[in-house]
JSON list of C-alpha atoms in Angstrom, two decimals:
[
{"chain": "A", "resi": 1, "resn": "ASP", "atom": "CA", "xyz": [147.54, 116.31, -0.35]},
{"chain": "A", "resi": 2, "resn": "ILE", "atom": "CA", "xyz": [145.99, 115.42, -3.68]},
{"chain": "A", "resi": 3, "resn": "GLN", "atom": "CA", "xyz": [142.54, 116.80, -4.43]},
{"chain": "A", "resi": 4, "resn": "MET", "atom": "CA", "xyz": [140.04, 114.92, -6.54]},
{"chain": "A", "resi": 5, "resn": "THR", "atom": "CA", "xyz": [137.40, 116.86, -8.41]},
{"chain": "A", "resi": 6, "resn": "GLN", "atom": "CA", "xyz": [134.48, 115.04, -10.20]},
{"chain": "A", "resi": 7, "resn": "SER", "atom": "CA", "xyz": [132.19, 116.66, -12.81]},
{"chain": "A", "resi": 8, "resn": "PRO", "atom": "CA", "xyz": [129.34, 116.94, -12.91]},
{"chain": "A", "resi": 9, "resn": "SER", "atom": "CA", "xyz": [128.15, 116.72, -9.31]},
{"chain": "A", "resi": 10, "resn": "SER", "atom": "CA", "xyz": [124.93, 115.28, -10.55]},
{"chain": "A", "resi": 11, "resn": "LEU", "atom": "CA", "xyz": [123.31, 114.49, -13.83]},
{"chain": "A", "resi": 12, "resn": "SER", "atom": "CA", "xyz": [119.89, 113.35, -15.20]},
{"chain": "A", "resi": 13, "resn": "ALA", "atom": "CA", "xyz": [119.73, 110.55, -17.73]},
{"chain": "A", "resi": 14, "resn": "SER", "atom": "CA", "xyz": [117.42, 107.96, -19.26]},
{"chain": "A", "resi": 15, "resn": "VAL", "atom": "CA", "xyz": [117.73, 104.27, -19.57]},
{"chain": "A", "resi": 16, "resn": "GLY", "atom": "CA", "xyz": [119.82, 103.65, -22.65]},
{"chain": "A", "resi": 17, "resn": "ASP", "atom": "CA", "xyz": [121.77, 106.88, -22.45]},
{"chain": "A", "resi": 18, "resn": "ARG", "atom": "CA", "xyz": [125.58, 106.96, -22.75]},
{"chain": "A", "resi": 19, "resn": "VAL", "atom": "CA", "xyz": [126.85, 108.59, -19.53]},
{"chain": "A", "resi": 20, "resn": "THR", "atom": "CA", "xyz": [130.33, 110.03, -18.88]},
{"chain": "A", "resi": 21, "resn": "ILE", "atom": "CA", "xyz": [131.77, 111.20, -15.62]},
{"chain": "A", "resi": 22, "resn": "THR", "atom": "CA", "xyz": [135.02, 112.89, -15.41]},
{"chain": "A", "resi": 23, "resn": "CYS", "atom": "CA", "xyz": [137.53, 113.05, -12.46]},
{"chain": "A", "resi": 24, "resn": "ARG", "atom": "CA", "xyz": [140.47, 115.35, -12.25]},
{"chain": "A", "resi": 25, "resn": "ALA", "atom": "CA", "xyz": [143.39, 115.04, -9.83]},
{"chain": "A", "resi": 26, "resn": "SER", "atom": "CA", "xyz": [145.34, 117.98, -8.51]},
{"chain": "A", "resi": 27, "resn": "GLN", "atom": "CA", "xyz": [148.62, 116.30, -9.20]},
{"chain": "A", "resi": 28, "resn": "ILE", "atom": "CA", "xyz": [149.80, 113.62, -11.63]},
{"chain": "A", "resi": 29, "resn": "ILE", "atom": "CA", "xyz": [148.67, 110.13, -10.39]},
{"chain": "A", "resi": 30, "resn": "THR", "atom": "CA", "xyz": [149.44, 108.19, -13.60]},
{"chain": "A", "resi": 31, "resn": "THR", "atom": "CA", "xyz": [146.92, 105.42, -13.43]},
{"chain": "A", "resi": 32, "resn": "TYR", "atom": "CA", "xyz": [146.38, 105.18, -9.66]},
{"chain": "A", "resi": 33, "resn": "LEU", "atom": "CA", "xyz": [142.60, 105.75, -10.00]},
{"chain": "A", "resi": 34, "resn": "ASN", "atom": "CA", "xyz": [139.64, 103.65, -9.03]},
{"chain": "A", "resi": 35, "resn": "TRP", "atom": "CA", "xyz": [135.96, 104.00, -9.51]},
{"chain": "A", "resi": 36, "resn": "TYR", "atom": "CA", "xyz": [133.16, 102.98, -7.08]},
{"chain": "A", "resi": 37, "resn": "GLN", "atom": "CA", "xyz": [129.39, 102.92, -7.21]},
{"chain": "A", "resi": 38, "resn": "GLN", "atom": "CA", "xyz": [127.24, 103.48, -4.18]},
{"chain": "A", "resi": 39, "resn": "LYS", "atom": "CA", "xyz": [123.38, 103.10, -3.87]},
{"chain": "A", "resi": 40, "resn": "PRO", "atom": "CA", "xyz": [121.60, 104.72, -0.97]},
{"chain": "A", "resi": 41, "resn": "GLY", "atom": "CA", "xyz": [122.03, 102.81, 2.37]},
{"chain": "A", "resi": 42, "resn": "GLU", "atom": "CA", "xyz": [124.59, 100.42, 0.92]},
{"chain": "A", "resi": 43, "resn": "ALA", "atom": "CA", "xyz": [128.40, 100.21, 1.04]},
{"chain": "A", "resi": 44, "resn": "PRO", "atom": "CA", "xyz": [130.31, 101.29, -2.07]},
{"chain": "A", "resi": 45, "resn": "VAL", "atom": "CA", "xyz": [131.10, 98.71, -4.64]},
{"chain": "A", "resi": 46, "resn": "LEU", "atom": "CA", "xyz": [134.35, 98.64, -6.68]},
{"chain": "A", "resi": 47, "resn": "LEU", "atom": "CA", "xyz": [133.75, 99.03, -10.41]},
{"chain": "A", "resi": 48, "resn": "ILE", "atom": "CA", "xyz": [137.13, 99.67, -11.92]},
{"chain": "A", "resi": 49, "resn": "PHE", "atom": "CA", "xyz": [140.66, 99.55, -10.50]},
{"chain": "A", "resi": 50, "resn": "ALA", "atom": "CA", "xyz": [143.89, 101.08, -11.84]},
{"chain": "A", "resi": 51, "resn": "THR", "atom": "CA", "xyz": [141.95, 103.33, -14.26]},
{"chain": "A", "resi": 52, "resn": "SER", "atom": "CA", "xyz": [141.51, 100.98, -17.16]},
{"chain": "A", "resi": 53, "resn": "ALA", "atom": "CA", "xyz": [138.50, 99.42, -18.81]},
{"chain": "A", "resi": 54, "resn": "LEU", "atom": "CA", "xyz": [140.66, 96.22, -18.74]},
{"chain": "A", "resi": 55, "resn": "ASN", "atom": "CA", "xyz": [140.39, 96.23, -14.98]},
{"chain": "A", "resi": 56, "resn": "LEU", "atom": "CA", "xyz": [136.77, 95.71, -14.33]},
{"chain": "A", "resi": 57, "resn": "ASN", "atom": "CA", "xyz": [135.99, 94.18, -10.87]},
{"chain": "A", "resi": 58, "resn": "ILE", "atom": "CA", "xyz": [134.53, 90.70, -10.95]},
{"chain": "A", "resi": 59, "resn": "GLY", "atom": "CA", "xyz": [130.91, 90.73, -11.97]},
{"chain": "A", "resi": 60, "resn": "VAL", "atom": "CA", "xyz": [130.90, 94.40, -13.24]},
{"chain": "A", "resi": 61, "resn": "PRO", "atom": "CA", "xyz": [129.03, 94.63, -16.58]},
{"chain": "A", "resi": 62, "resn": "SER", "atom": "CA", "xyz": [131.13, 95.53, -19.65]},
{"chain": "A", "resi": 63, "resn": "ARG", "atom": "CA", "xyz": [128.92, 98.56, -20.23]},
{"chain": "A", "resi": 64, "resn": "PHE", "atom": "CA", "xyz": [131.19, 100.23, -17.67]},
{"chain": "A", "resi": 65, "resn": "SER", "atom": "CA", "xyz": [134.58, 101.45, -18.84]},
{"chain": "A", "resi": 66, "resn": "GLY", "atom": "CA", "xyz": [137.38, 103.62, -17.61]},
{"chain": "A", "resi": 67, "resn": "SER", "atom": "CA", "xyz": [140.18, 105.67, -19.21]},
{"chain": "A", "resi": 68, "resn": "GLY", "atom": "CA", "xyz": [142.62, 108.31, -18.60]},
{"chain": "A", "resi": 69, "resn": "SER", "atom": "CA", "xyz": [146.14, 108.93, -17.25]},
{"chain": "A", "resi": 70, "resn": "GLY", "atom": "CA", "xyz": [148.01, 111.60, -15.52]},
{"chain": "A", "resi": 71, "resn": "THR", "atom": "CA", "xyz": [145.44, 113.94, -14.02]},
{"chain": "A", "resi": 72, "resn": "ASP", "atom": "CA", "xyz": [142.25, 113.42, -16.16]},
{"chain": "A", "resi": 73, "resn": "PHE", "atom": "CA", "xyz": [140.03, 110.34, -16.03]},
{"chain": "A", "resi": 74, "resn": "THR", "atom": "CA", "xyz": [136.64, 109.30, -17.23]},
{"chain": "A", "resi": 75, "resn": "LEU", "atom": "CA", "xyz": [134.08, 106.69, -16.26]},
{"chain": "A", "resi": 76, "resn": "THR", "atom": "CA", "xyz": [131.66, 105.78, -19.11]},
{"chain": "A", "resi": 77, "resn": "ILE", "atom": "CA", "xyz": [128.57, 103.87, -18.95]},
{"chain": "A", "resi": 78, "resn": "SER", "atom": "CA", "xyz": [127.84, 102.95, -22.57]},
{"chain": "A", "resi": 79, "resn": "SER", "atom": "CA", "xyz": [124.01, 102.25, -22.16]},
{"chain": "A", "resi": 80, "resn": "LEU", "atom": "CA", "xyz": [122.51, 103.24, -18.79]},
{"chain": "A", "resi": 81, "resn": "GLN", "atom": "CA", "xyz": [120.48, 100.47, -17.07]},
{"chain": "A", "resi": 82, "resn": "PRO", "atom": "CA", "xyz": [117.86, 100.82, -14.34]},
{"chain": "A", "resi": 83, "resn": "GLU", "atom": "CA", "xyz": [120.25, 99.44, -11.77]},
{"chain": "A", "resi": 84, "resn": "ASP", "atom": "CA", "xyz": [122.92, 102.03, -12.63]},
{"chain": "A", "resi": 85, "resn": "PHE", "atom": "CA", "xyz": [121.12, 105.00, -10.99]},
{"chain": "A", "resi": 86, "resn": "ALA", "atom": "CA", "xyz": [123.49, 105.59, -8.17]},
{"chain": "A", "resi": 87, "resn": "THR", "atom": "CA", "xyz": [126.34, 107.81, -6.94]},
{"chain": "A", "resi": 88, "resn": "TYR", "atom": "CA", "xyz": [129.78, 107.28, -8.40]},
{"chain": "A", "resi": 89, "resn": "TYR", "atom": "CA", "xyz": [133.09, 108.08, -6.83]},
{"chain": "A", "resi": 90, "resn": "CYS", "atom": "CA", "xyz": [136.59, 108.23, -8.12]},
{"chain": "A", "resi": 91, "resn": "GLN", "atom": "CA", "xyz": [139.55, 107.56, -5.69]},
{"chain": "A", "resi": 92, "resn": "GLU", "atom": "CA", "xyz": [143.33, 108.07, -6.09]},
{"chain": "A", "resi": 93, "resn": "SER", "atom": "CA", "xyz": [145.54, 105.46, -4.58]},
{"chain": "A", "resi": 94, "resn": "ARG", "atom": "CA", "xyz": [148.90, 107.30, -5.34]},
{"chain": "A", "resi": 95, "resn": "SER", "atom": "CA", "xyz": [148.92, 109.23, -2.09]},
{"chain": "A", "resi": 96, "resn": "SER", "atom": "CA", "xyz": [146.24, 109.40, 0.50]},
{"chain": "A", "resi": 97, "resn": "TRP", "atom": "CA", "xyz": [143.37, 107.44, -0.91]},
{"chain": "A", "resi": 98, "resn": "THR", "atom": "CA", "xyz": [141.36, 110.56, -1.57]},
{"chain": "A", "resi": 99, "resn": "PHE", "atom": "CA", "xyz": [137.94, 110.22, -2.96]},
{"chain": "A", "resi": 100, "resn": "GLY", "atom": "CA", "xyz": [136.15, 112.65, -5.29]},
{"chain": "A", "resi": 101, "resn": "GLN", "atom": "CA", "xyz": [133.06, 114.37, -4.07]},
{"chain": "A", "resi": 102, "resn": "GLY", "atom": "CA", "xyz": [130.79, 112.00, -6.00]},
{"chain": "A", "resi": 103, "resn": "THR", "atom": "CA", "xyz": [128.49, 112.21, -9.08]},
{"chain": "A", "resi": 104, "resn": "ARG", "atom": "CA", "xyz": [124.86, 111.41, -8.63]},
{"chain": "A", "resi": 105, "resn": "VAL", "atom": "CA", "xyz": [123.15, 109.84, -11.63]},
{"chain": "A", "resi": 106, "resn": "GLU", "atom": "CA", "xyz": [119.44, 110.45, -11.51]},
{"chain": "A", "resi": 107, "resn": "VAL", "atom": "CA", "xyz": [116.45, 109.48, -13.51]},
{"chain": "A", "resi": 108, "resn": "LYS", "atom": "CA", "xyz": [115.56, 112.06, -16.17]},
{"chain": "B", "resi": 1, "resn": "GLN", "atom": "CA", "xyz": [133.14, 84.09, 0.40]},
{"chain": "B", "resi": 2, "resn": "VAL", "atom": "CA", "xyz": [134.77, 87.17, 1.69]},
{"chain": "B", "resi": 3, "resn": "GLN", "atom": "CA", "xyz": [132.86, 88.84, 4.49]},
{"chain": "B", "resi": 4, "resn": "LEU", "atom": "CA", "xyz": [133.55, 91.94, 6.69]},
{"chain": "B", "resi": 5, "resn": "VAL", "atom": "CA", "xyz": [131.08, 92.34, 9.55]},
{"chain": "B", "resi": 6, "resn": "GLN", "atom": "CA", "xyz": [131.19, 95.49, 11.51]},
{"chain": "B", "resi": 7, "resn": "SER", "atom": "CA", "xyz": [130.04, 96.24, 15.06]},
{"chain": "B", "resi": 8, "resn": "GLY", "atom": "CA", "xyz": [130.41, 98.82, 17.83]},
{"chain": "B", "resi": 9, "resn": "GLY", "atom": "CA", "xyz": [128.61, 101.87, 16.55]},
{"chain": "B", "resi": 10, "resn": "GLY", "atom": "CA", "xyz": [126.12, 103.99, 18.45]},
{"chain": "B", "resi": 11, "resn": "VAL", "atom": "CA", "xyz": [125.37, 107.29, 20.00]},
{"chain": "B", "resi": 12, "resn": "VAL", "atom": "CA", "xyz": [128.11, 108.86, 22.17]},
{"chain": "B", "resi": 13, "resn": "GLN", "atom": "CA", "xyz": [128.56, 112.22, 23.81]},
{"chain": "B", "resi": 14, "resn": "PRO", "atom": "CA", "xyz": [131.24, 114.63, 22.62]},
{"chain": "B", "resi": 15, "resn": "GLY", "atom": "CA", "xyz": [134.53, 113.93, 24.19]},
{"chain": "B", "resi": 16, "resn": "ARG", "atom": "CA", "xyz": [133.75, 110.36, 24.85]},
{"chain": "B", "resi": 17, "resn": "SER", "atom": "CA", "xyz": [135.20, 107.20, 23.21]},
{"chain": "B", "resi": 18, "resn": "LEU", "atom": "CA", "xyz": [133.95, 104.38, 21.06]},
{"chain": "B", "resi": 19, "resn": "ARG", "atom": "CA", "xyz": [135.74, 101.28, 19.54]},
{"chain": "B", "resi": 20, "resn": "LEU", "atom": "CA", "xyz": [134.58, 99.92, 16.20]},
{"chain": "B", "resi": 21, "resn": "SER", "atom": "CA", "xyz": [135.30, 96.26, 15.13]},
{"chain": "B", "resi": 22, "resn": "CYS", "atom": "CA", "xyz": [135.39, 94.61, 11.72]},
{"chain": "B", "resi": 23, "resn": "VAL", "atom": "CA", "xyz": [135.43, 90.80, 11.85]},
{"chain": "B", "resi": 24, "resn": "THR", "atom": "CA", "xyz": [136.56, 89.29, 8.63]},
{"chain": "B", "resi": 25, "resn": "SER", "atom": "CA", "xyz": [136.30, 85.86, 7.13]},
{"chain": "B", "resi": 26, "resn": "GLY", "atom": "CA", "xyz": [136.75, 84.10, 3.74]},
{"chain": "B", "resi": 27, "resn": "PHE", "atom": "CA", "xyz": [140.39, 85.24, 3.15]},
{"chain": "B", "resi": 28, "resn": "ILE", "atom": "CA", "xyz": [143.74, 85.24, 4.81]},
{"chain": "B", "resi": 29, "resn": "PHE", "atom": "CA", "xyz": [143.43, 88.33, 6.88]},
{"chain": "B", "resi": 30, "resn": "SER", "atom": "CA", "xyz": [147.17, 88.71, 7.71]},
{"chain": "B", "resi": 31, "resn": "ASN", "atom": "CA", "xyz": [147.99, 89.07, 4.00]},
{"chain": "B", "resi": 32, "resn": "TYR", "atom": "CA", "xyz": [145.96, 92.33, 3.47]},
{"chain": "B", "resi": 33, "resn": "GLY", "atom": "CA", "xyz": [146.20, 95.80, 4.51]},
{"chain": "B", "resi": 34, "resn": "MET", "atom": "CA", "xyz": [142.96, 97.24, 5.92]},
{"chain": "B", "resi": 35, "resn": "HIS", "atom": "CA", "xyz": [141.28, 100.62, 5.98]},
{"chain": "B", "resi": 36, "resn": "TRP", "atom": "CA", "xyz": [138.50, 102.71, 7.53]},
{"chain": "B", "resi": 37, "resn": "VAL", "atom": "CA", "xyz": [136.50, 105.07, 5.39]},
{"chain": "B", "resi": 38, "resn": "ARG", "atom": "CA", "xyz": [133.65, 107.25, 6.74]},
{"chain": "B", "resi": 39, "resn": "GLN", "atom": "CA", "xyz": [130.63, 109.04, 5.21]},
{"chain": "B", "resi": 40, "resn": "ALA", "atom": "CA", "xyz": [128.89, 111.89, 7.07]},
{"chain": "B", "resi": 41, "resn": "PRO", "atom": "CA", "xyz": [125.09, 112.03, 6.53]},
{"chain": "B", "resi": 42, "resn": "GLY", "atom": "CA", "xyz": [124.42, 113.15, 3.00]},
{"chain": "B", "resi": 43, "resn": "LYS", "atom": "CA", "xyz": [128.11, 113.61, 2.11]},
{"chain": "B", "resi": 44, "resn": "GLY", "atom": "CA", "xyz": [130.80, 111.75, 0.22]},
{"chain": "B", "resi": 45, "resn": "LEU", "atom": "CA", "xyz": [133.39, 109.17, 1.12]},
{"chain": "B", "resi": 46, "resn": "GLU", "atom": "CA", "xyz": [136.34, 110.22, 3.33]},
{"chain": "B", "resi": 47, "resn": "TRP", "atom": "CA", "xyz": [139.36, 107.93, 4.00]},
{"chain": "B", "resi": 48, "resn": "VAL", "atom": "CA", "xyz": [140.07, 107.87, 7.66]},
{"chain": "B", "resi": 49, "resn": "ALA", "atom": "CA", "xyz": [142.93, 105.36, 8.40]},
{"chain": "B", "resi": 50, "resn": "SER", "atom": "CA", "xyz": [144.93, 102.33, 7.23]},
{"chain": "B", "resi": 51, "resn": "ILE", "atom": "CA", "xyz": [147.14, 99.64, 8.67]},
{"chain": "B", "resi": 52, "resn": "LYS", "atom": "CA", "xyz": [149.59, 97.23, 6.91]},
{"chain": "B", "resi": 53, "resn": "ASN", "atom": "CA", "xyz": [149.01, 93.58, 7.06]},
{"chain": "B", "resi": 54, "resn": "ASP", "atom": "CA", "xyz": [151.88, 93.12, 9.52]},
{"chain": "B", "resi": 55, "resn": "HIS", "atom": "CA", "xyz": [151.00, 96.11, 11.82]},
{"chain": "B", "resi": 56, "resn": "THR", "atom": "CA", "xyz": [154.25, 97.87, 10.90]},
{"chain": "B", "resi": 57, "resn": "LYS", "atom": "CA", "xyz": [152.72, 100.96, 9.50]},
{"chain": "B", "resi": 58, "resn": "LYS", "atom": "CA", "xyz": [149.63, 103.00, 10.28]},
{"chain": "B", "resi": 59, "resn": "PHE", "atom": "CA", "xyz": [148.37, 106.07, 8.54]},
{"chain": "B", "resi": 60, "resn": "TYR", "atom": "CA", "xyz": [145.71, 108.54, 9.45]},
{"chain": "B", "resi": 61, "resn": "ASP", "atom": "CA", "xyz": [143.90, 111.52, 7.86]},
{"chain": "B", "resi": 62, "resn": "ASP", "atom": "CA", "xyz": [144.83, 114.79, 9.52]},
{"chain": "B", "resi": 63, "resn": "SER", "atom": "CA", "xyz": [141.24, 115.18, 10.87]},
{"chain": "B", "resi": 64, "resn": "VAL", "atom": "CA", "xyz": [141.57, 112.18, 13.11]},
{"chain": "B", "resi": 65, "resn": "LYS", "atom": "CA", "xyz": [145.29, 112.02, 13.83]},
{"chain": "B", "resi": 66, "resn": "GLY", "atom": "CA", "xyz": [146.05, 111.91, 17.63]},
{"chain": "B", "resi": 67, "resn": "ARG", "atom": "CA", "xyz": [142.39, 110.97, 18.43]},
{"chain": "B", "resi": 68, "resn": "PHE", "atom": "CA", "xyz": [141.80, 107.71, 16.53]},
{"chain": "B", "resi": 69, "resn": "THR", "atom": "CA", "xyz": [143.90, 104.53, 16.64]},
{"chain": "B", "resi": 70, "resn": "ILE", "atom": "CA", "xyz": [143.71, 101.78, 14.13]},
{"chain": "B", "resi": 71, "resn": "SER", "atom": "CA", "xyz": [144.75, 98.31, 15.06]},
{"chain": "B", "resi": 72, "resn": "ARG", "atom": "CA", "xyz": [144.26, 94.76, 14.12]},
{"chain": "B", "resi": 73, "resn": "ASP", "atom": "CA", "xyz": [144.46, 91.23, 15.56]},
{"chain": "B", "resi": 74, "resn": "ASN", "atom": "CA", "xyz": [145.56, 88.82, 13.03]},
{"chain": "B", "resi": 75, "resn": "SER", "atom": "CA", "xyz": [144.76, 85.84, 15.29]},
{"chain": "B", "resi": 76, "resn": "LYS", "atom": "CA", "xyz": [141.15, 86.93, 15.43]},
{"chain": "B", "resi": 77, "resn": "ASN", "atom": "CA", "xyz": [140.82, 88.24, 11.85]},
{"chain": "B", "resi": 78, "resn": "THR", "atom": "CA", "xyz": [139.62, 91.48, 13.22]},
{"chain": "B", "resi": 79, "resn": "LEU", "atom": "CA", "xyz": [140.23, 95.17, 12.49]},
{"chain": "B", "resi": 80, "resn": "TYR", "atom": "CA", "xyz": [139.61, 97.86, 15.12]},
{"chain": "B", "resi": 81, "resn": "LEU", "atom": "CA", "xyz": [139.20, 101.64, 15.18]},
{"chain": "B", "resi": 82, "resn": "GLN", "atom": "CA", "xyz": [139.47, 103.12, 18.57]},
{"chain": "B", "resi": 83, "resn": "MET", "atom": "CA", "xyz": [137.89, 106.63, 18.49]},
{"chain": "B", "resi": 84, "resn": "ASP", "atom": "CA", "xyz": [138.79, 108.94, 21.42]},
{"chain": "B", "resi": 85, "resn": "SER", "atom": "CA", "xyz": [137.83, 112.66, 21.98]},
{"chain": "B", "resi": 86, "resn": "LEU", "atom": "CA", "xyz": [134.88, 112.29, 19.71]},
{"chain": "B", "resi": 87, "resn": "ARG", "atom": "CA", "xyz": [133.49, 115.43, 18.07]},
{"chain": "B", "resi": 88, "resn": "GLY", "atom": "CA", "xyz": [130.19, 116.29, 16.32]},
{"chain": "B", "resi": 89, "resn": "GLU", "atom": "CA", "xyz": [131.98, 116.21, 12.97]},
{"chain": "B", "resi": 90, "resn": "ASP", "atom": "CA", "xyz": [132.91, 112.67, 13.52]},
{"chain": "B", "resi": 91, "resn": "THR", "atom": "CA", "xyz": [129.20, 111.78, 13.09]},
{"chain": "B", "resi": 92, "resn": "ALA", "atom": "CA", "xyz": [129.15, 109.33, 10.08]},
{"chain": "B", "resi": 93, "resn": "VAL", "atom": "CA", "xyz": [128.69, 105.86, 8.78]},
{"chain": "B", "resi": 94, "resn": "TYR", "atom": "CA", "xyz": [132.04, 104.07, 9.17]},
{"chain": "B", "resi": 95, "resn": "TYR", "atom": "CA", "xyz": [133.18, 101.39, 6.73]},
{"chain": "B", "resi": 96, "resn": "CYS", "atom": "CA", "xyz": [136.01, 98.99, 6.99]},
{"chain": "B", "resi": 97, "resn": "ALA", "atom": "CA", "xyz": [137.53, 97.95, 3.65]},
{"chain": "B", "resi": 98, "resn": "ARG", "atom": "CA", "xyz": [140.14, 95.46, 2.36]},
{"chain": "B", "resi": 99, "resn": "ALA", "atom": "CA", "xyz": [142.82, 96.73, 0.19]},
{"chain": "B", "resi": 100, "resn": "ASP", "atom": "CA", "xyz": [144.24, 94.66, -2.69]},
{"chain": "B", "resi": 101, "resn": "TYR", "atom": "CA", "xyz": [146.82, 95.69, -5.32]},
{"chain": "B", "resi": 102, "resn": "TYR", "atom": "CA", "xyz": [147.29, 95.43, -9.07]},
{"chain": "B", "resi": 103, "resn": "ASP", "atom": "CA", "xyz": [150.73, 96.35, -10.31]},
{"chain": "B", "resi": 104, "resn": "SER", "atom": "CA", "xyz": [151.26, 98.39, -7.07]},
{"chain": "B", "resi": 105, "resn": "ARG", "atom": "CA", "xyz": [147.94, 100.18, -7.67]},
{"chain": "B", "resi": 106, "resn": "GLY", "atom": "CA", "xyz": [145.71, 99.73, -4.61]},
{"chain": "B", "resi": 107, "resn": "TYR", "atom": "CA", "xyz": [141.97, 99.60, -4.48]},
{"chain": "B", "resi": 108, "resn": "PHE", "atom": "CA", "xyz": [139.24, 98.58, -1.97]},
{"chain": "B", "resi": 109, "resn": "ASP", "atom": "CA", "xyz": [137.70, 95.48, -3.22]},
{"chain": "B", "resi": 110, "resn": "PHE", "atom": "CA", "xyz": [135.66, 94.42, -0.27]},
{"chain": "B", "resi": 111, "resn": "TRP", "atom": "CA", "xyz": [133.73, 96.48, 2.19]},
{"chain": "B", "resi": 112, "resn": "GLY", "atom": "CA", "xyz": [131.90, 96.17, 5.50]},
{"chain": "B", "resi": 113, "resn": "GLN", "atom": "CA", "xyz": [128.21, 96.87, 5.73]},
{"chain": "B", "resi": 114, "resn": "GLY", "atom": "CA", "xyz": [128.86, 100.12, 7.43]},
{"chain": "B", "resi": 115, "resn": "ILE", "atom": "CA", "xyz": [128.03, 101.25, 11.05]},
{"chain": "B", "resi": 116, "resn": "LEU", "atom": "CA", "xyz": [126.66, 104.54, 12.25]},
{"chain": "B", "resi": 117, "resn": "VAL", "atom": "CA", "xyz": [128.38, 106.68, 14.88]},
{"chain": "B", "resi": 118, "resn": "THR", "atom": "CA", "xyz": [126.47, 109.59, 16.15]},
{"chain": "B", "resi": 119, "resn": "VAL", "atom": "CA", "xyz": [128.24, 112.11, 18.41]},
{"chain": "B", "resi": 120, "resn": "SER", "atom": "CA", "xyz": [125.72, 114.15, 20.21]},
{"chain": "B", "resi": 121, "resn": "SER", "atom": "CA", "xyz": [124.96, 115.39, 23.66]}
]
């Protein structure tokens, strides 16, 4: 099975900060990588599919971007907004739809 | 608009059964593969099971294989998860999700609201 490892597990940031979350797959998954945002008590929301910043889900602000290929991927929030404090998950769709353990973005 | 509305959760004793439902609307249900994802209290997301749009293939995580059964009724636009021999570690919020594809790369673009299953004596 493919393992997905996110780092960091949590981070503290301020509004306006640039935030980067990384996700590493235990095997090559080319660009079979998605990102989701989840707020407490809510269902996850798709942010980016198939890795790329070109593949933002409908309604997702352009401050979110994704990149990577192979085994290493990043999610970047260019200027953190109040509504972005949440937990973020990567997911591989190459094999077993495995999620990373999540990265919690907290207020600094 | 696309909607996935879940029902069937609750408190159940270990070893007993429960069936979750996910009623969909706003899209052609029979065109899409569907999935179940769960989240234990305070934990991350865990994929549970999937079913192709035409019922032909079903897949399960090892942790539920042989105990859970995913099914669908395309005439009722409804997805099901039959959960048997429930264990304490199955306690979680369960989500149904629709899968779509871009250049063969799948993703979950719509999710149900989630429903809590608590396994406890």
